[in-house]
Amino acid sequence: HNRTMSRLSMLLLACLALLSVDAVLAAKSPGPSPYAAVDLRNAGTEFDNLPGFTRSRYARDHALITPESRVYTGMFGWKDTNAAWFVTPAMAGSPQFSMYQALMRPGGSSGMPEPGTWRFVFVMDGKISVQDDLELTDGGGAASGRYNDLTHGHYAFFPADHLHKITSSEGASVLIYEKKYVPPSGGVADALGPNPPAPTFLVGYTDDLPNIETPGEVFGLKKLLPQTLEWDVNFHVMDFNPGEHLYVKEIHYNQHGLMLLEGKGVYRLGDDWYSVQAGDVIWMAPYVTQWYAALGYKRSRYIILKDTNRDPINTYVP
């Protein structure tokens, strides 16, 4: 009897072992896991355009505009191009500038901005060519103002009422800012003297520029335009390594239009805290509390408009 029970026990253990092996083999190749999406920490969580979900937020003194909220439309004077407008004077707080993304199809070309308005173009993807008034009025030659094959990181500034054209033979995504030029007055005009210079057409490449010292801060800073008094604006490109952050919790009269070009982090705007990533756009009204910290595994880089060299008493007119 004992021998029979021993054999039965051994047989039962053998069966359990076989079942365990089958279970292990099955566990190694069960097909796609329905829960795989929860383990995307290192790849970046994707929401797959959840119905009704957006991270965008519009408030009295700031806005976060994320890719799933953008609405693209055609633009008067542009050919084969659609644009999504991020910032315009129609917003609460009446921003003094416009900011939009233009998606140029192959063969696309630009129109002109409104009279008295300068235009700044930053290439995000694809290639563009730019022509200024010399190229367009005299057909080129030694003084030609044509620049071809501007790719991501290149930028161009066109002063107010400066004849120009932007074209793309292959298609491109470009970030564009436009603003009415504010002439110098008061002490700035006195410092410039009679017959003052005016902003000029220029083309540049972001990473050709040196970093500028930022005492008390840790981020890298590049200023894309000259810092002389005739310019009423500049564009800053700011780089943060993971874990770096702004030291100053800023409150100031300058208005901002920002696009996060690389990385991700947390932005404080007023009393709200937002998780942000590359592709997000932020508008900041004057005097909104603002602060940024970079997170993740890669550097953060953003481009931001900052009005400058003008007394605010002459800048903000109701």
Coordinates of N, CA and C in Angstrom, one line a residue, residues 80-205:
D80 N -0.3 76.8 -51.3 CA 0.0 75.4 -50.8 C 0.5 75.4 -49.4
T81 N -0.1 76.1 -48.5 CA 0.3 76.2 -47.1 C -0.9 76.3 -46.2
N82 N -0.9 75.5 -45.1 CA -1.9 75.7 -44.0 C -1.2 76.1 -42.8
A83 N -1.9 76.8 -41.9 CA -1.3 77.3 -40.7 C -2.2 77.1 -39.5
A84 N -1.6 76.9 -38.3 CA -2.3 76.8 -37.0 C -1.8 78.0 -36.2
W85 N -2.7 78.9 -35.9 CA -2.4 80.1 -35.1 C -2.4 79.8 -33.6
F86 N -1.3 80.1 -33.0 CA -1.1 79.8 -31.5 C -1.5 81.1 -30.7
V87 N -0.9 82.2 -31.1 CA -1.1 83.5 -30.4 C -1.5 84.6 -31.3
T88 N -2.5 85.3 -31.0 CA -2.9 86.5 -31.7 C -3.5 87.6 -30.8
P89 N -3.6 88.8 -31.2 CA -4.2 89.8 -30.3 C -5.6 89.6 -29.9
A90 N -6.3 88.6 -30.5 CA -7.7 88.3 -30.2 C -7.7 87.6 -28.8
M91 N -6.6 87.1 -28.3 CA -6.6 86.4 -27.0 C -6.9 87.4 -25.8
A92 N -7.3 86.9 -24.7 CA -7.4 87.7 -23.5 C -6.0 88.2 -23.2
G93 N -6.0 89.5 -22.7 CA -4.7 90.1 -22.4 C -4.2 90.8 -23.7
S94 N -4.8 90.6 -24.8 CA -4.4 91.3 -26.1 C -2.9 91.2 -26.3
P95 N -2.3 90.0 -26.6 CA -0.9 89.9 -27.0 C -0.6 90.9 -28.1
Q96 N 0.6 91.4 -28.1 CA 1.0 92.4 -29.1 C 1.7 91.8 -30.3
F97 N 1.6 90.4 -30.4 CA 2.2 89.7 -31.6 C 1.4 88.6 -32.0
S98 N 1.7 88.0 -33.1 CA 1.1 86.7 -33.6 C 2.2 85.7 -33.7
M99 N 1.8 84.4 -33.5 CA 2.7 83.3 -33.5 C 1.9 82.1 -34.1
Y100 N 2.5 81.5 -35.2 CA 1.8 80.4 -35.8 C 2.8 79.5 -36.5
Q101 N 2.3 78.2 -36.8 CA 3.1 77.2 -37.5 C 2.5 77.1 -38.9
A102 N 3.4 77.2 -39.9 CA 3.0 77.1 -41.3 C 3.5 75.8 -41.8
L103 N 2.6 74.9 -42.3 CA 3.0 73.7 -43.0 C 3.0 73.9 -44.5
M104 N 4.1 74.0 -45.1 CA 4.3 74.3 -46.5 C 4.4 73.0 -47.3
R105 N 3.5 72.7 -48.2 CA 3.6 71.6 -49.1 C 4.6 71.9 -50.2
P106 N 5.1 70.8 -50.9 CA 6.1 71.1 -52.0 C 5.5 72.1 -53.0
G107 N 6.3 73.1 -53.3 CA 5.9 74.2 -54.1 C 5.2 75.3 -53.4
G108 N 5.1 75.2 -52.0 CA 4.4 76.3 -51.3 C 5.2 77.6 -51.2
S109 N 4.5 78.7 -51.0 CA 5.2 80.0 -51.0 C 4.4 80.9 -50.1
S110 N 5.0 82.0 -49.6 CA 4.5 82.9 -48.6 C 3.8 84.1 -49.3
G111 N 3.0 84.8 -48.5 CA 2.5 86.1 -48.8 C 3.3 87.1 -47.9
M112 N 2.9 88.3 -47.9 CA 3.5 89.4 -47.1 C 2.7 89.6 -45.8
P113 N 3.4 90.0 -44.7 CA 2.6 90.3 -43.5 C 1.9 91.7 -43.7
E114 N 1.2 92.1 -42.7 CA 0.5 93.3 -42.7 C 1.5 94.5 -42.7
P115 N 1.1 95.6 -43.3 CA 2.0 96.8 -43.3 C 2.5 97.2 -41.9
G116 N 3.7 97.6 -41.8 CA 4.3 97.9 -40.5 C 4.7 96.8 -39.6
T117 N 4.6 95.5 -40.2 CA 4.8 94.3 -39.4 C 6.1 93.6 -39.8
W118 N 7.0 93.3 -38.8 CA 8.1 92.5 -39.1 C 7.7 91.0 -39.0
R119 N 8.6 90.1 -39.6 CA 8.3 88.7 -39.6 C 9.6 87.9 -39.2
F120 N 9.5 87.0 -38.3 CA 10.6 86.1 -37.9 C 10.2 84.7 -38.2
V121 N 11.1 83.9 -39.0 CA 10.8 82.6 -39.4 C 11.9 81.6 -38.8
F122 N 11.4 80.6 -38.2 CA 12.3 79.5 -37.7 C 12.0 78.2 -38.3
V123 N 13.0 77.6 -38.9 CA 12.7 76.3 -39.6 C 12.7 75.1 -38.6
M124 N 11.6 74.4 -38.6 CA 11.5 73.2 -37.7 C 11.8 71.9 -38.4
D125 N 11.4 71.8 -39.7 CA 11.6 70.6 -40.5 C 11.5 70.9 -41.9
G126 N 12.1 70.1 -42.8 CA 12.1 70.3 -44.2 C 13.1 71.4 -44.6
K127 N 12.9 72.0 -45.8 CA 13.8 73.0 -46.3 C 13.0 74.1 -46.9
I128 N 13.5 75.4 -46.7 CA 13.0 76.5 -47.3 C 14.0 77.3 -48.0
S129 N 13.6 78.2 -48.9 CA 14.5 79.2 -49.5 C 13.8 80.6 -49.2
V130 N 14.6 81.6 -49.0 CA 14.1 82.9 -48.7 C 14.7 83.9 -49.7
Q131 N 13.9 84.9 -50.1 CA 14.4 85.9 -51.0 C 14.0 87.3 -50.4
D132 N 14.9 88.2 -50.4 CA 14.6 89.5 -49.9 C 14.4 90.5 -51.0
D133 N 14.2 91.8 -50.7 CA 13.8 92.7 -51.8 C 14.8 92.9 -52.9
L134 N 16.1 92.8 -52.5 CA 17.1 92.9 -53.6 C 16.9 91.9 -54.7
E135 N 16.7 90.6 -54.3 CA 16.5 89.5 -55.2 C 15.2 89.7 -56.0
L136 N 14.2 90.2 -55.3 CA 12.9 90.3 -56.0 C 12.7 91.5 -56.9
T137 N 13.5 92.6 -56.6 CA 13.3 93.8 -57.4 C 14.3 93.9 -58.6
D138 N 15.6 93.4 -58.4 CA 16.5 93.6 -59.5 C 17.0 92.3 -60.1
G139 N 16.3 91.1 -59.7 CA 16.6 89.9 -60.3 C 17.9 89.2 -59.8
G140 N 18.5 89.7 -58.8 CA 19.7 89.0 -58.2 C 20.9 89.7 -58.6
G141 N 22.0 88.9 -58.9 CA 23.3 89.5 -59.2 C 24.1 89.5 -58.0
A142 N 25.1 90.4 -58.0 CA 26.1 90.4 -56.9 C 25.4 90.7 -55.5
A143 N 24.4 91.5 -55.6 CA 23.7 91.9 -54.3 C 22.5 91.0 -54.0
S144 N 22.4 89.9 -54.6 CA 21.3 89.0 -54.4 C 21.0 88.7 -53.0
G145 N 19.8 88.7 -52.6 CA 19.4 88.4 -51.2 C 18.7 87.0 -51.1
R146 N 19.2 86.0 -51.9 CA 18.5 84.7 -51.9 C 19.3 83.7 -51.1
Y147 N 18.6 83.0 -50.2 CA 19.3 81.9 -49.4 C 18.5 80.6 -49.6
N148 N 19.2 79.6 -50.1 CA 18.6 78.3 -50.4 C 18.8 77.3 -49.3
D149 N 18.0 76.3 -49.2 CA 18.2 75.1 -48.4 C 18.4 75.4 -46.9
L150 N 17.6 76.2 -46.4 CA 17.6 76.5 -45.0 C 16.8 75.4 -44.3
T151 N 17.5 74.7 -43.4 CA 16.9 73.5 -42.7 C 16.7 73.8 -41.2
H152 N 16.3 72.8 -40.4 CA 15.9 73.0 -39.0 C 17.1 73.7 -38.3
G153 N 16.7 74.7 -37.5 CA 17.6 75.5 -36.7 C 18.0 76.7 -37.4
H154 N 17.8 76.9 -38.8 CA 18.0 78.1 -39.4 C 16.8 79.1 -39.2
Y155 N 17.1 80.4 -39.3 CA 16.1 81.4 -39.1 C 16.3 82.6 -40.0
A156 N 15.3 83.3 -40.2 CA 15.4 84.6 -41.0 C 14.5 85.6 -40.4
F157 N 15.0 86.9 -40.4 CA 14.2 88.0 -39.9 C 14.0 89.0 -41.1
F158 N 12.7 89.4 -41.3 CA 12.4 90.4 -42.3 C 11.8 91.6 -41.6
P159 N 12.5 92.8 -41.8 CA 12.0 94.0 -41.1 C 10.6 94.4 -41.7
A160 N 9.9 95.3 -41.0 CA 8.6 95.7 -41.4 C 8.7 96.3 -42.8
D161 N 7.7 96.0 -43.6 CA 7.5 96.5 -45.0 C 8.7 96.1 -45.9
H162 N 9.4 95.0 -45.6 CA 10.6 94.6 -46.4 C 10.1 93.5 -47.3
L163 N 10.1 93.8 -48.6 CA 9.6 92.8 -49.6 C 10.4 91.5 -49.5
H164 N 9.7 90.4 -49.5 CA 10.4 89.1 -49.4 C 9.4 88.0 -49.8
K165 N 10.0 86.8 -50.0 CA 9.2 85.6 -50.3 C 9.9 84.4 -49.7
I166 N 9.1 83.5 -49.1 CA 9.6 82.2 -48.6 C 9.0 81.1 -49.5
T167 N 9.8 80.2 -49.9 CA 9.4 79.1 -50.8 C 9.9 77.8 -50.3
S168 N 9.3 76.7 -50.6 CA 9.7 75.4 -50.3 C 9.5 74.4 -51.4
S169 N 10.5 73.9 -52.0 CA 10.4 72.9 -53.1 C 10.0 71.5 -52.6
E170 N 10.4 71.2 -51.4 CA 10.2 69.8 -50.9 C 9.1 69.8 -49.8
G171 N 8.7 70.9 -49.3 CA 7.8 70.9 -48.1 C 8.6 71.3 -46.8
A172 N 7.9 72.0 -45.9 CA 8.6 72.4 -44.7 C 7.6 72.7 -43.6
S173 N 8.0 72.6 -42.4 CA 7.3 73.1 -41.2 C 8.1 74.3 -40.6
V174 N 7.5 75.5 -40.5 CA 8.2 76.6 -40.1 C 7.3 77.3 -39.0
L175 N 8.0 77.8 -37.9 CA 7.4 78.6 -36.9 C 7.6 80.1 -37.2
I176 N 6.5 80.8 -37.1 CA 6.6 82.2 -37.6 C 6.0 83.1 -36.5
Y177 N 6.7 84.2 -36.2 CA 6.3 85.3 -35.3 C 6.1 86.6 -36.2
E178 N 5.1 87.4 -35.9 CA 4.9 88.6 -36.5 C 4.4 89.7 -35.5
K179 N 4.9 90.9 -35.7 CA 4.6 92.0 -34.7 C 4.8 93.3 -35.3
K180 N 3.9 94.2 -35.0 CA 4.0 95.6 -35.5 C 5.3 96.2 -34.9
Y181 N 6.1 96.8 -35.7 CA 7.4 97.4 -35.2 C 7.1 98.6 -34.4
V182 N 7.8 98.6 -33.2 CA 7.6 99.8 -32.3 C 8.9 100.7 -32.5
P183 N 8.7 101.9 -33.1 CA 9.9 102.7 -33.3 C 10.5 103.2 -32.0
P184 N 11.8 103.5 -32.0 CA 12.4 104.0 -30.7 C 11.8 105.4 -30.4
S185 N 11.8 105.6 -29.1 CA 11.3 106.9 -28.6 C 12.0 107.2 -27.3
G186 N 11.8 108.4 -26.8 CA 12.4 108.8 -25.5 C 13.9 108.6 -25.5
G187 N 14.3 108.0 -24.4 CA 15.8 107.8 -24.2 C 16.4 106.9 -25.2
V188 N 15.7 106.0 -25.7 CA 16.2 105.1 -26.7 C 16.5 105.9 -28.0
A189 N 15.5 106.7 -28.4 CA 15.7 107.5 -29.6 C 16.9 108.5 -29.4
D190 N 17.0 109.1 -28.2 CA 18.1 110.0 -28.0 C 19.4 109.3 -28.1
A191 N 19.5 108.1 -27.5 CA 20.7 107.3 -27.6 C 21.1 106.9 -29.0
L192 N 20.1 106.7 -29.9 CA 20.4 106.3 -31.3 C 20.8 107.5 -32.1
G193 N 20.3 108.7 -31.7 CA 20.7 110.0 -32.4 C 20.0 110.2 -33.7
P194 N 20.3 111.2 -34.4 CA 19.6 111.5 -35.7 C 20.0 110.5 -36.7
N195 N 19.0 110.3 -37.6 CA 19.2 109.2 -38.7 C 19.5 107.9 -38.1
P196 N 18.7 107.4 -37.2 CA 19.1 106.1 -36.5 C 19.0 104.9 -37.5
P197 N 19.8 103.9 -37.2 CA 19.7 102.7 -38.0 C 18.3 102.0 -37.8
A198 N 18.0 101.1 -38.7 CA 16.7 100.3 -38.6 C 17.1 98.8 -38.6
P199 N 16.2 98.0 -38.1 CA 16.5 96.5 -38.2 C 16.7 96.1 -39.6
T200 N 17.5 95.1 -39.9 CA 17.8 94.7 -41.2 C 17.5 93.2 -41.4
F201 N 17.3 92.9 -42.7 CA 17.1 91.5 -43.1 C 18.3 90.7 -42.7
L202 N 18.1 89.5 -42.1 CA 19.2 88.6 -41.8 C 18.8 87.2 -41.8
V203 N 19.8 86.3 -42.0 CA 19.6 84.9 -41.9 C 20.7 84.3 -41.0
G204 N 20.3 83.3 -40.2 CA 21.3 82.7 -39.3 C 21.0 81.3 -39.0
Y205 N 22.0 80.6 -38.3 CA 21.8 79.3 -37.8 C 22.0 79.2 -36.4

